[in-house]
Amino acid sequence: MRGLPGRPDSTATLFGGAVALLGANLLPLVGVVAWGWDLTALLVAYWTEAFSTVVLAAVKALFAERGSPGIPGQIEPLHGLREKRGGWQFRPTWPPLYPRNLPFALSILGFWLVTVVPLSVLYWFSADLTLVLTLDLALGIGALVIAQGSDFVFEYIGNGEYADVSAQEIVRTPAQLSLVVVSVGLLAAAESRASGLLILALVVAAKTTVSMYQFYVEHVGTPILRLRERLFDDGTDSEPPPELDLPNADVSGRVTADARAVLLGSVGAIAFGFVNRVGFLTLVFLVLAIVAGDFLWLAVALLAVLVLASARVLSYFLRYGTVEYQRRGDDLVAYDTALEAPQWIASVDSGADFAVRNAIADRLLGTGTLTIADVESVDRDVRLGPVSDIDRAVARLDLPVQQTERPERDPAVIAAASVLLLFFLAVPAGLFLTPDVSDALAWGLSLVFAPFFLLPVGALAWAALSRV
C-alpha cells in the first residue's frame, strides 16, 4: 500500500512506525532470554498477534476505497454486496465504510474460523500444553497488538492509505502472514525440546524479519524479492473505485422498491448464503451435531445457521430494498437512499432491452420487477424493482415498456413439478424410515449426496412456485 499522491508518508512517521514494530517483535526475544518464556508462551503470543492481524485486516478492508476484481471461481460470503456502491461515514474525519467490501472481510474471518481456529484447538489439546499467564507475557502480547493498532490509526487512516488499496489486496496479505506465523510456530514445536533456547530465538528472529519486510512492502511499496507476485498473484488485486456520477438533470419521476416483496424474495436467496466454504462447513457441523445428539453442540450449530440466514436476508434487503428508481433526463438511475449513491445508470432512449421478471414474490404479492439487459454503466444486467405497481412505475418513469404481464397460472406445470419434487425427496426420506439404516449413516449419506439433490429439488420448487 503506497501513500496517496500529494499526501506522502513522512520519513519521521515511517521511521517511528518501523521502530515501534521492531520493538514489539523483539520483545518476545527478551521474554525468551531474560524471562524464561517457553514454547507455549511464544506460541500464544504469536497466535494472538496473528488473530489480531486478521481482525484488523477485516476492519481495514471495510474502509478500502479501490474496487476489487475478485478471484475467479471463488464465491465470498454475501457475494451479492460486491455490486453495491457508496458507503456510510460514521466519523467526519474517517473514510466511509463500504458494504461492497464486507464479503472480503468475512472471507478472511471465515477462513480463520473454519481452519486455523479448529487446528489450533486440536493442536493445543493433543500437545497437552499448559499456560501460565504472567505480567511479562501479557506485556509482550499487548505490545504486538498495540503496534498493529497504532499502524491502523496513524498510517492507514491518518495518512490516507485506504484510498490507494482494495479490500482484496488487504485480505491476502494478512492471510499469508498468518499462515507464516502459524507454520513457524508449528516448526518450533517440533524442535524446541531438543534445541531449546537457540530454536526459540531463531523463531523470534524469523517472525521479526517477516513483519519488518511486510511493513516495508506496505508503506514503501517496492518488494525486494517479489515473492508475492511469484507465489500468490494470478492477476490484479485492485481496480478503480466503482462509484458513478449522477446525470446532470433533475428528477422527473421516482419510484421506490416494495419492502414486502424484497423481504419475501430474500427467503429464496437464503440457500445461496451457504454456497461457500463457511456456509458448507456450517451445514456439516449441524449434521454432525444432530448425529452426535449433543444438545449444546446442536444449539451452537443452529445458532450459526440462523446467523448466516439472517445475514443473507439483511444483505439482500440492503441490495434491493433501499433503492429508489429515478428518471433524470434520458437516463434511468437506481439510487440507494441509505448509501446516498447511484447503483447503476441506464440510458432509456438508446434501445434499452426491458423484460418482465417472473419472480415468485411478485406472483404472490402482486408486485412487479423489470430487468434491463447489458447496462453499460455496470457492464451487466440489472433489475428495476420489485415495485408495488409495475404499470404505474412504467408510466411514472416514462419507460418504453409495452408488456408488463407475467405468464399465466399453469396448474399442469405446478402439479408435474410437485410430483417430481416428491419423488426426489422420497429418496433421503426412505433412508431415515428404513430400519436397516442407522440414523448416523442416513445423515452421512444425505450430507454426501445433498449437492446432487439440491439442484433438481431447487429447480422443481422454483418451477412450481413460479406458476402459482
Short mmCIF file of N, CA and C in Angstrom, two decimals, residues 160-263:
data_model
loop_
_atom_site.label_atom_id
_atom_site.label_comp_id
_atom_site.label_asym_id
_atom_site.label_seq_id
_atom_site.Cartn_x
_atom_site.Cartn_y
_atom_site.Cartn_z
N GLY A 160 -4.09 8.27 4.99
CA GLY A 160 -4.94 8.06 3.82
C GLY A 160 -4.56 6.87 2.97
N GLU A 161 -3.95 5.83 3.54
CA GLU A 161 -3.58 4.67 2.74
C GLU A 161 -4.79 3.90 2.23
N TYR A 162 -5.93 4.08 2.89
CA TYR A 162 -7.16 3.41 2.48
C TYR A 162 -7.55 3.78 1.05
N ALA A 163 -7.16 4.96 0.58
CA ALA A 163 -7.58 5.43 -0.73
C ALA A 163 -6.80 4.79 -1.88
N ASP A 164 -5.75 4.07 -1.56
CA ASP A 164 -4.89 3.53 -2.61
C ASP A 164 -4.79 2.01 -2.55
N VAL A 165 -5.81 1.38 -1.96
CA VAL A 165 -5.76 -0.06 -1.79
C VAL A 165 -7.17 -0.63 -1.91
N SER A 166 -7.27 -1.89 -2.30
CA SER A 166 -8.56 -2.57 -2.39
C SER A 166 -8.69 -3.57 -1.26
N ALA A 167 -9.93 -3.98 -0.99
CA ALA A 167 -10.17 -4.98 0.05
C ALA A 167 -9.50 -6.30 -0.31
N GLN A 168 -9.48 -6.64 -1.57
CA GLN A 168 -8.86 -7.90 -1.99
C GLN A 168 -7.36 -7.91 -1.70
N GLU A 169 -6.70 -6.78 -1.88
CA GLU A 169 -5.28 -6.70 -1.54
C GLU A 169 -5.06 -6.87 -0.04
N ILE A 170 -5.93 -6.27 0.76
CA ILE A 170 -5.74 -6.29 2.21
C ILE A 170 -5.90 -7.69 2.77
N VAL A 171 -6.92 -8.43 2.34
CA VAL A 171 -7.18 -9.73 2.95
C VAL A 171 -6.14 -10.77 2.53
N ARG A 172 -5.48 -10.58 1.42
CA ARG A 172 -4.45 -11.55 1.02
C ARG A 172 -3.22 -11.44 1.91
N THR A 173 -2.76 -10.24 2.17
CA THR A 173 -1.53 -10.06 2.92
C THR A 173 -1.60 -10.63 4.32
N PRO A 174 -2.61 -10.30 5.15
CA PRO A 174 -2.66 -10.90 6.49
C PRO A 174 -2.84 -12.40 6.47
N ALA A 175 -3.56 -12.92 5.46
CA ALA A 175 -3.72 -14.37 5.38
C ALA A 175 -2.37 -15.04 5.18
N GLN A 176 -1.54 -14.47 4.30
CA GLN A 176 -0.21 -15.03 4.08
C GLN A 176 0.64 -14.90 5.34
N LEU A 177 0.60 -13.73 5.99
CA LEU A 177 1.39 -13.52 7.20
C LEU A 177 0.94 -14.45 8.31
N SER A 178 -0.36 -14.65 8.45
CA SER A 178 -0.87 -15.53 9.50
C SER A 178 -0.42 -16.96 9.28
N LEU A 179 -0.46 -17.41 8.02
CA LEU A 179 0.00 -18.77 7.73
C LEU A 179 1.48 -18.92 8.04
N VAL A 180 2.27 -17.89 7.74
CA VAL A 180 3.70 -17.94 8.06
C VAL A 180 3.91 -18.04 9.56
N VAL A 181 3.16 -17.23 10.32
CA VAL A 181 3.30 -17.24 11.78
C VAL A 181 2.95 -18.60 12.35
N VAL A 182 1.81 -19.16 11.91
CA VAL A 182 1.38 -20.45 12.42
C VAL A 182 2.37 -21.54 12.03
N SER A 183 2.88 -21.49 10.78
CA SER A 183 3.84 -22.50 10.33
C SER A 183 5.13 -22.44 11.14
N VAL A 184 5.61 -21.22 11.39
CA VAL A 184 6.82 -21.06 12.18
C VAL A 184 6.61 -21.62 13.58
N GLY A 185 5.44 -21.36 14.16
CA GLY A 185 5.16 -21.88 15.49
C GLY A 185 5.14 -23.39 15.53
N LEU A 186 4.53 -24.03 14.51
CA LEU A 186 4.48 -25.49 14.49
C LEU A 186 5.86 -26.10 14.27
N LEU A 187 6.69 -25.46 13.44
CA LEU A 187 8.06 -25.95 13.26
C LEU A 187 8.85 -25.85 14.55
N ALA A 188 8.65 -24.76 15.24
CA ALA A 188 9.33 -24.60 16.52
C ALA A 188 8.88 -25.65 17.52
N ALA A 189 7.59 -26.01 17.45
CA ALA A 189 7.06 -27.01 18.37
C ALA A 189 7.73 -28.36 18.16
N ALA A 190 8.08 -28.66 16.92
CA ALA A 190 8.69 -29.95 16.62
C ALA A 190 10.14 -30.03 17.08
N GLU A 191 10.80 -28.88 17.25
CA GLU A 191 12.22 -28.92 17.53
C GLU A 191 12.61 -28.32 18.87
N SER A 192 11.72 -27.62 19.53
CA SER A 192 12.13 -26.83 20.69
C SER A 192 12.63 -27.69 21.84
N ARG A 193 12.08 -28.86 22.04
CA ARG A 193 12.50 -29.69 23.16
C ARG A 193 13.96 -30.11 23.00
N ALA A 194 14.38 -30.30 21.74
CA ALA A 194 15.76 -30.76 21.53
C ALA A 194 16.74 -29.60 21.47
N SER A 195 16.32 -28.48 20.91
CA SER A 195 17.27 -27.40 20.67
C SER A 195 17.17 -26.25 21.65
N GLY A 196 16.05 -26.17 22.37
CA GLY A 196 15.92 -25.21 23.46
C GLY A 196 15.98 -23.77 23.01
N LEU A 197 16.82 -22.99 23.68
CA LEU A 197 16.86 -21.55 23.55
C LEU A 197 17.20 -21.09 22.13
N LEU A 198 18.10 -21.79 21.45
CA LEU A 198 18.52 -21.36 20.12
C LEU A 198 17.35 -21.38 19.14
N ILE A 199 16.56 -22.44 19.15
CA ILE A 199 15.43 -22.53 18.23
C ILE A 199 14.40 -21.44 18.53
N LEU A 200 14.12 -21.21 19.81
CA LEU A 200 13.16 -20.17 20.17
C LEU A 200 13.65 -18.80 19.70
N ALA A 201 14.95 -18.53 19.85
CA ALA A 201 15.49 -17.26 19.40
C ALA A 201 15.41 -17.13 17.88
N LEU A 202 15.66 -18.22 17.16
CA LEU A 202 15.55 -18.20 15.70
C LEU A 202 14.11 -17.96 15.25
N VAL A 203 13.16 -18.54 15.99
CA VAL A 203 11.75 -18.32 15.67
C VAL A 203 11.41 -16.84 15.78
N VAL A 204 11.86 -16.20 16.87
CA VAL A 204 11.60 -14.77 17.06
C VAL A 204 12.26 -13.96 15.94
N ALA A 205 13.48 -14.31 15.59
CA ALA A 205 14.18 -13.58 14.53
C ALA A 205 13.46 -13.73 13.19
N ALA A 206 13.01 -14.96 12.89
CA ALA A 206 12.30 -15.18 11.62
C ALA A 206 11.00 -14.41 11.58
N LYS A 207 10.27 -14.44 12.67
CA LYS A 207 9.00 -13.71 12.72
C LYS A 207 9.23 -12.20 12.61
N THR A 208 10.25 -11.68 13.26
CA THR A 208 10.55 -10.25 13.18
C THR A 208 10.92 -9.86 11.75
N THR A 209 11.67 -10.70 11.07
CA THR A 209 12.05 -10.43 9.68
C THR A 209 10.82 -10.38 8.79
N VAL A 210 9.91 -11.32 8.98
CA VAL A 210 8.68 -11.34 8.17
C VAL A 210 7.87 -10.08 8.40
N SER A 211 7.71 -9.67 9.67
CA SER A 211 6.92 -8.48 9.99
C SER A 211 7.54 -7.22 9.42
N MET A 212 8.87 -7.08 9.53
CA MET A 212 9.53 -5.88 9.03
C MET A 212 9.47 -5.83 7.50
N TYR A 213 9.63 -6.96 6.87
CA TYR A 213 9.54 -6.99 5.41
C TYR A 213 8.15 -6.60 4.95
N GLN A 214 7.12 -7.10 5.67
CA GLN A 214 5.76 -6.76 5.31
C GLN A 214 5.50 -5.26 5.51
N PHE A 215 6.03 -4.68 6.56
CA PHE A 215 5.90 -3.25 6.81
C PHE A 215 6.54 -2.46 5.67
N TYR A 216 7.69 -2.90 5.23
CA TYR A 216 8.39 -2.24 4.13
C TYR A 216 7.57 -2.29 2.85
N VAL A 217 7.00 -3.45 2.53
CA VAL A 217 6.21 -3.60 1.31
C VAL A 217 4.96 -2.73 1.36
N GLU A 218 4.29 -2.70 2.52
CA GLU A 218 3.04 -1.95 2.64
C GLU A 218 3.24 -0.45 2.55
N HIS A 219 4.34 0.06 3.16
CA HIS A 219 4.49 1.50 3.28
C HIS A 219 5.44 2.10 2.24
N VAL A 220 6.39 1.33 1.77
CA VAL A 220 7.29 1.84 0.74
C VAL A 220 6.79 1.41 -0.64
N GLY A 221 6.27 0.18 -0.73
CA GLY A 221 5.61 -0.26 -1.94
C GLY A 221 6.53 -0.87 -2.97
N THR A 222 7.75 -1.25 -2.61
CA THR A 222 8.69 -1.85 -3.57
C THR A 222 9.20 -3.16 -3.01
N PRO A 223 8.54 -4.29 -3.31
CA PRO A 223 9.01 -5.58 -2.81
C PRO A 223 10.42 -5.88 -3.28
N ILE A 224 11.23 -6.42 -2.37
CA ILE A 224 12.62 -6.72 -2.69
C ILE A 224 12.72 -8.03 -3.47
N LEU A 225 12.05 -9.06 -2.97
CA LEU A 225 12.20 -10.38 -3.58
C LEU A 225 11.08 -10.74 -4.53
N ARG A 226 10.02 -9.93 -4.57
CA ARG A 226 8.87 -10.18 -5.44
C ARG A 226 8.26 -11.55 -5.17
N LEU A 227 8.31 -12.01 -3.91
CA LEU A 227 7.77 -13.33 -3.61
C LEU A 227 6.25 -13.37 -3.79
N ARG A 228 5.59 -12.28 -3.44
CA ARG A 228 4.14 -12.27 -3.54
C ARG A 228 3.69 -12.44 -4.99
N GLU A 229 4.36 -11.74 -5.92
CA GLU A 229 3.99 -11.85 -7.32
C GLU A 229 4.25 -13.26 -7.85
N ARG A 230 5.32 -13.90 -7.35
CA ARG A 230 5.68 -15.21 -7.88
C ARG A 230 4.82 -16.33 -7.31
N LEU A 231 4.44 -16.19 -6.04
CA LEU A 231 3.78 -17.30 -5.37
C LEU A 231 2.27 -17.15 -5.28
N PHE A 232 1.77 -15.91 -5.17
CA PHE A 232 0.37 -15.73 -4.84
C PHE A 232 -0.46 -15.03 -5.90
N ASP A 233 0.10 -14.12 -6.61
CA ASP A 233 -0.71 -13.30 -7.51
C ASP A 233 -1.02 -14.03 -8.82
N ASP A 234 -2.27 -14.02 -9.22
CA ASP A 234 -2.66 -14.56 -10.52
C ASP A 234 -3.34 -13.47 -11.35
N GLY A 235 -3.13 -12.24 -11.02
CA GLY A 235 -3.75 -11.13 -11.71
C GLY A 235 -3.79 -9.93 -10.81
N THR A 236 -4.44 -8.87 -11.27
CA THR A 236 -4.51 -7.67 -10.46
C THR A 236 -5.47 -7.85 -9.30
N ASP A 237 -5.14 -7.23 -8.17
CA ASP A 237 -5.98 -7.27 -6.98
C ASP A 237 -6.73 -5.96 -6.77
N SER A 238 -6.60 -5.03 -7.70
CA SER A 238 -7.17 -3.71 -7.48
C SER A 238 -7.63 -3.11 -8.80
N GLU A 239 -8.70 -2.33 -8.72
CA GLU A 239 -9.21 -1.61 -9.87
C GLU A 239 -9.76 -0.27 -9.41
N PRO A 240 -10.03 0.66 -10.32
CA PRO A 240 -10.51 1.97 -9.88
C PRO A 240 -11.78 1.87 -9.06
N PRO A 241 -12.03 2.84 -8.18
CA PRO A 241 -13.27 2.85 -7.39
C PRO A 241 -14.49 2.78 -8.30
N PRO A 242 -15.51 1.99 -7.94
CA PRO A 242 -16.64 1.76 -8.85
C PRO A 242 -17.75 2.78 -8.75
N GLU A 243 -17.56 3.87 -8.01
CA GLU A 243 -18.63 4.85 -7.85
C GLU A 243 -19.01 5.51 -9.19
N LEU A 244 -20.28 5.89 -9.30
CA LEU A 244 -20.81 6.52 -10.51
C LEU A 244 -21.21 7.96 -10.23
N ASP A 245 -21.16 8.79 -11.26
CA ASP A 245 -21.58 10.18 -11.15
C ASP A 245 -23.02 10.33 -11.63
N LEU A 246 -23.84 11.05 -10.86
CA LEU A 246 -25.23 11.26 -11.24
C LEU A 246 -25.33 12.11 -12.51
N PRO A 247 -26.31 11.82 -13.36
CA PRO A 247 -26.52 12.66 -14.54
C PRO A 247 -26.89 14.09 -14.14
N ASN A 248 -26.47 15.03 -14.93
CA ASN A 248 -26.74 16.44 -14.65
C ASN A 248 -28.14 16.80 -15.17
N ALA A 249 -29.16 16.26 -14.48
CA ALA A 249 -30.55 16.51 -14.86
C ALA A 249 -31.42 16.35 -13.62
N ASP A 250 -32.52 17.08 -13.59
CA ASP A 250 -33.44 17.00 -12.46
C ASP A 250 -34.24 15.71 -12.50
N VAL A 251 -34.74 15.31 -11.33
CA VAL A 251 -35.57 14.11 -11.23
C VAL A 251 -36.98 14.45 -11.70
N SER A 252 -37.43 13.76 -12.74
CA SER A 252 -38.78 13.99 -13.27
C SER A 252 -39.77 12.93 -12.81
N GLY A 253 -39.29 11.86 -12.23
CA GLY A 253 -40.15 10.81 -11.71
C GLY A 253 -39.35 9.87 -10.83
N ARG A 254 -40.01 9.33 -9.81
CA ARG A 254 -39.32 8.42 -8.91
C ARG A 254 -40.28 7.36 -8.40
N VAL A 255 -39.72 6.15 -8.19
CA VAL A 255 -40.49 5.01 -7.68
C VAL A 255 -39.62 4.27 -6.69
N THR A 256 -40.18 3.91 -5.54
CA THR A 256 -39.41 3.19 -4.52
C THR A 256 -39.67 1.69 -4.60
N ALA A 257 -38.74 0.93 -4.07
CA ALA A 257 -38.89 -0.53 -4.04
C ALA A 257 -39.92 -0.93 -3.00
N ASP A 258 -40.60 -2.04 -3.25
CA ASP A 258 -41.59 -2.57 -2.31
C ASP A 258 -40.87 -3.44 -1.28
N ALA A 259 -40.86 -3.00 -0.02
CA ALA A 259 -40.11 -3.69 1.03
C ALA A 259 -40.64 -5.10 1.28
N ARG A 260 -41.97 -5.29 1.19
CA ARG A 260 -42.53 -6.62 1.43
C ARG A 260 -42.01 -7.63 0.40
N ALA A 261 -42.03 -7.24 -0.85
CA ALA A 261 -41.58 -8.14 -1.91
C ALA A 261 -40.08 -8.44 -1.80
N VAL A 262 -39.31 -7.43 -1.39
CA VAL A 262 -37.87 -7.65 -1.22
C VAL A 262 -37.61 -8.66 -0.11
N LEU A 263 -38.30 -8.51 1.02
CA LEU A 263 -38.11 -9.45 2.13
C LEU A 263 -38.56 -10.86 1.74
#
